[in-house]
PDB file of C-alpha atoms in Angstrom:
ATOM      1  CA  MET A   1       1.455  -9.798   4.796  1.00 62.00           C
ATOM      2  CA  ALA A   2       3.177 -11.813   2.097  1.00 63.00           C
ATOM      3  CA  VAL A   3       1.767 -13.284  -0.960  1.00 62.00           C
ATOM      4  CA  PRO A   4       3.996 -15.940  -2.607  1.00 57.00           C
ATOM      5  CA  ALA A   5       3.742 -16.472  -6.483  1.00 52.00           C
ATOM      6  CA  LEU A   6       4.009 -19.994  -5.917  1.00 52.00           C
ATOM      7  CA  VAL A   7       0.342 -20.658  -5.267  1.00 57.00           C
ATOM      8  CA  GLY A   8      -2.975 -19.421  -7.174  1.00 61.00           C
ATOM      9  CA  GLN A   9      -3.920 -18.355 -10.342  1.00 61.00           C
ATOM     10  CA  LYS A  10      -2.840 -15.218 -12.340  1.00 63.00           C
ATOM     11  CA  LYS A  11      -5.022 -12.081 -11.158  1.00 71.00           C
ATOM     12  CA  ASP A  12      -5.772 -13.795  -7.619  1.00 75.00           C
ATOM     13  CA  VAL A  13      -5.788 -11.174  -5.139  1.00 81.00           C
ATOM     14  CA  GLY A  14      -4.592 -10.912  -1.179  1.00 80.00           C
ATOM     15  CA  ARG A  15      -5.877  -8.092   0.803  1.00 87.00           C
ATOM     16  CA  LEU A  16      -4.866  -6.488   4.105  1.00 86.00           C
ATOM     17  CA  LYS A  17      -7.293  -4.116   5.865  1.00 90.00           C
ATOM     18  CA  LEU A  18      -6.200  -1.798   8.593  1.00 88.00           C
ATOM     19  CA  LEU A  19      -8.952  -0.345  10.508  1.00 88.00           C
ATOM     20  CA  LEU A  20      -8.147   3.223  11.925  1.00 84.00           C
ATOM     21  CA  PRO A  21      -9.258   4.703  15.033  1.00 77.00           C
ATOM     22  CA  ASP A  22     -11.245   7.835  15.139  1.00 75.00           C
ATOM     23  CA  LEU A  23      -8.669  10.106  13.658  1.00 71.00           C
ATOM     24  CA  GLN A  24      -8.530  13.878  14.022  1.00 69.00           C
ATOM     25  CA  PRO A  25     -10.162  15.539  11.305  1.00 63.00           C
ATOM     26  CA  GLN A  26      -8.494  18.200   9.060  1.00 66.00           C
ATOM     27  CA  SER A  27      -5.283  16.604  10.424  1.00 78.00           C
ATOM     28  CA  ASN A  28      -2.315  15.689   8.296  1.00 85.00           C
ATOM     29  CA  PHE A  29      -1.158  11.966   8.496  1.00 87.00           C
ATOM     30  CA  CYS A  30       1.584  10.160   6.887  1.00 91.00           C
ATOM     31  CA  LEU A  31       1.373   6.418   5.903  1.00 93.00           C
ATOM     32  CA  LEU A  32       4.673   4.784   5.980  1.00 95.00           C
ATOM     33  CA  PHE A  33       5.347   0.716   5.338  1.00 95.00           C
ATOM     34  CA  HIS A  34       7.919  -1.432   3.649  1.00 95.00           C
ATOM     35  CA  TYR A  35       7.370  -3.339   0.919  1.00 94.00           C
ATOM     36  CA  ARG A  36       8.940  -5.757  -1.619  1.00 92.00           C
ATOM     37  CA  LEU A  37       8.160  -7.325  -4.982  1.00 91.00           C
ATOM     38  CA  ALA A  38      10.685 -10.037  -6.057  1.00 88.00           C
ATOM     39  CA  GLY A  39      10.125 -12.344  -8.717  1.00 84.00           C
ATOM     40  CA  ASN A  40       9.615 -12.371 -12.449  1.00 83.00           C
ATOM     41  CA  LYS A  41       6.062 -11.308 -13.480  1.00 82.00           C
ATOM     42  CA  VAL A  42       5.018 -11.522  -9.654  1.00 85.00           C
ATOM     43  CA  GLY A  43       2.240  -8.886 -10.042  1.00 88.00           C
ATOM     44  CA  LYS A  44       1.085  -5.427  -8.434  1.00 91.00           C
ATOM     45  CA  LEU A  45       0.899  -4.023  -4.891  1.00 94.00           C
ATOM     46  CA  ARG A  46      -1.640  -1.363  -4.375  1.00 95.00           C
ATOM     47  CA  VAL A  47      -2.785   0.692  -1.538  1.00 96.00           C
ATOM     48  CA  PHE A  48      -6.219   2.299  -1.029  1.00 94.00           C
ATOM     49  CA  VAL A  49      -7.521   4.873   1.423  1.00 90.00           C
ATOM     50  CA  LYS A  50     -11.028   4.315   2.170  1.00 87.00           C
ATOM     51  CA  ASN A  51     -13.107   7.067   3.670  1.00 80.00           C
ATOM     52  CA  SER A  52     -16.494   7.839   2.150  1.00 74.00           C
ATOM     53  CA  ASN A  53     -15.064   6.025  -1.025  1.00 78.00           C
ATOM     54  CA  SER A  54     -12.126   3.915  -1.915  1.00 78.00           C
ATOM     55  CA  ALA A  55      -9.373   5.810  -3.699  1.00 86.00           C
ATOM     56  CA  LEU A  56      -6.205   4.213  -5.426  1.00 92.00           C
ATOM     57  CA  ALA A  57      -3.489   6.061  -3.251  1.00 92.00           C
ATOM     58  CA  TRP A  58      -0.317   4.127  -4.654  1.00 94.00           C
ATOM     59  CA  GLU A  59       0.648   1.219  -6.938  1.00 95.00           C
ATOM     60  CA  LYS A  60       3.958  -0.629  -7.820  1.00 93.00           C
ATOM     61  CA  THR A  61       4.953  -3.585 -10.198  1.00 89.00           C
ATOM     62  CA  ARG A  62       8.070  -5.161  -9.940  1.00 74.00           C
ATOM     63  CA  SER A  63      11.269  -3.421 -10.875  1.00 68.00           C
ATOM     64  CA  ALA A  64      14.946  -4.847 -11.190  1.00 74.00           C
ATOM     65  CA  ASP A  65      15.657  -4.020  -7.827  1.00 81.00           C
ATOM     66  CA  GLU A  66      14.054  -6.625  -5.391  1.00 86.00           C
ATOM     67  CA  ARG A  67      15.229  -5.193  -2.144  1.00 90.00           C
ATOM     68  CA  TRP A  68      12.774  -3.846   0.442  1.00 92.00           C
ATOM     69  CA  LYS A  69      11.735  -0.196  -0.131  1.00 93.00           C
ATOM     70  CA  THR A  70       9.846   2.231   1.867  1.00 93.00           C
ATOM     71  CA  GLY A  71       6.482   3.387   0.503  1.00 94.00           C
ATOM     72  CA  LYS A  72       4.962   6.819   1.732  1.00 94.00           C
ATOM     73  CA  ILE A  73       1.756   8.216   1.468  1.00 92.00           C
ATOM     74  CA  GLN A  74       0.703  11.894   2.543  1.00 90.00           C
ATOM     75  CA  LEU A  75      -2.803  11.627   3.454  1.00 85.00           C
ATOM     76  CA  ASP A  76      -4.368  15.183   2.586  1.00 76.00           C
ATOM     77  CA  PRO A  77      -6.348  16.779   5.372  1.00 70.00           C
ATOM     78  CA  GLU A  78      -8.657  18.361   3.011  1.00 71.00           C
ATOM     79  CA  MET A  79      -9.898  14.700   2.057  1.00 71.00           C
ATOM     80  CA  ASP A  80     -12.716  13.106   4.348  1.00 69.00           C
ATOM     81  CA  THR A  81     -11.084  11.535   7.503  1.00 74.00           C
ATOM     82  CA  PRO A  82      -9.736   7.939   6.518  1.00 80.00           C
ATOM     83  CA  LYS A  83     -11.769   4.831   7.809  1.00 84.00           C
ATOM     84  CA  SER A  84      -9.138   2.409   6.594  1.00 88.00           C
ATOM     85  CA  ILE A  85      -6.250   1.404   4.750  1.00 92.00           C
ATOM     86  CA  ILE A  86      -6.330  -1.648   2.184  1.00 93.00           C
ATOM     87  CA  PHE A  87      -3.179  -3.072   0.989  1.00 95.00           C
ATOM     88  CA  GLU A  88      -3.780  -5.187  -2.067  1.00 93.00           C
ATOM     89  CA  ALA A  89      -1.636  -7.701  -3.728  1.00 90.00           C
ATOM     90  CA  GLU A  90      -2.262  -8.898  -7.347  1.00 88.00           C
ATOM     91  CA  ARG A  91      -0.797 -11.925  -8.485  1.00 83.00           C
ATOM     92  CA  GLY A  92       0.923 -12.064 -11.801  1.00 83.00           C
ATOM     93  CA  LYS A  93       1.802 -14.846 -14.287  1.00 80.00           C
ATOM     94  CA  GLY A  94       5.222 -15.451 -12.709  1.00 76.00           C
ATOM     95  CA  LYS A  95       5.730 -18.851 -10.876  1.00 76.00           C
ATOM     96  CA  THR A  96       8.408 -17.709  -8.284  1.00 78.00           C
ATOM     97  CA  GLY A  97       8.960 -14.798  -6.099  1.00 80.00           C
ATOM     98  CA  GLU A  98       6.695 -12.814  -3.827  1.00 86.00           C
ATOM     99  CA  ILE A  99       5.012  -9.658  -2.840  1.00 88.00           C
ATOM    100  CA  ALA A 100       5.537  -8.776   0.707  1.00 90.00           C
ATOM    101  CA  VAL A 101       4.567  -5.548   3.249  1.00 93.00           C
ATOM    102  CA  ASP A 102       5.661  -5.080   6.617  1.00 94.00           C
ATOM    103  CA  GLY A 103       6.282  -2.358   8.978  1.00 94.00           C
ATOM    104  CA  VAL A 104       3.009  -0.252   8.383  1.00 94.00           C
ATOM    105  CA  LEU A 105       2.906   2.983  10.236  1.00 93.00           C
ATOM    106  CA  LEU A 106       0.392   5.653  10.359  1.00 90.00           C
ATOM    107  CA  VAL A 107       2.151   8.852  12.089  1.00 89.00           C
ATOM    108  CA  SER A 108       0.543  12.603  12.618  1.00 87.00           C
ATOM    109  CA  GLY A 109       2.231  15.246  10.479  1.00 88.00           C
ATOM    110  CA  LEU A 110       3.941  15.293   7.019  1.00 89.00           C
ATOM    111  CA  CYS A 111       6.042  12.719   5.461  1.00 89.00           C
ATOM    112  CA  PRO A 112       9.739  12.985   5.323  1.00 85.00           C
ATOM    113  CA  GLY A 113      11.186  14.364   2.069  1.00 80.00           C
ATOM    114  CA  GLY A 114       9.978  12.855  -1.177  1.00 57.00           C
ATOM    115  CA  LEU A 115       6.368  12.248  -0.305  1.00 47.00           C
ATOM    116  CA  LEU A 116       3.734  11.332  -2.614  1.00 52.00           C
ATOM    117  CA  SER A 117       0.437  12.913  -1.881  1.00 47.00           C
ATOM    118  CA  VAL A 118      -3.173  11.750  -2.124  1.00 47.00           C
ATOM    119  CA  ASP A 119      -5.909  14.158  -2.554  1.00 41.00           C
ATOM    120  CA  GLY A 120      -9.614  13.437  -1.895  1.00 35.00           C
TER     121      GLY A 120
END
């Protein structure tokens, strides 16, 4: 998914919704993905985990480093079994750059070091 800053208006939103197969309840899962926020005032990238409700699990705004980075979200086995993952890119004021997501993986088990946990 790539959302360029060149088109649209401030606060426009692009969404990518990934439907999850029937996951094993009470199991650990790790969501891994690559992301990039490049450009001046490009906007925000958010990740929501949807089960019985939608919870904001992760959010980033542009940093000085515009290289691709890896995002990790540990899905807590105590929460309801996730039904979908939603990536949301919100356009900022900038006229150049992009918000991009690539290589999304949902793996069984704990995230490798330095994890970010999502509670139910």
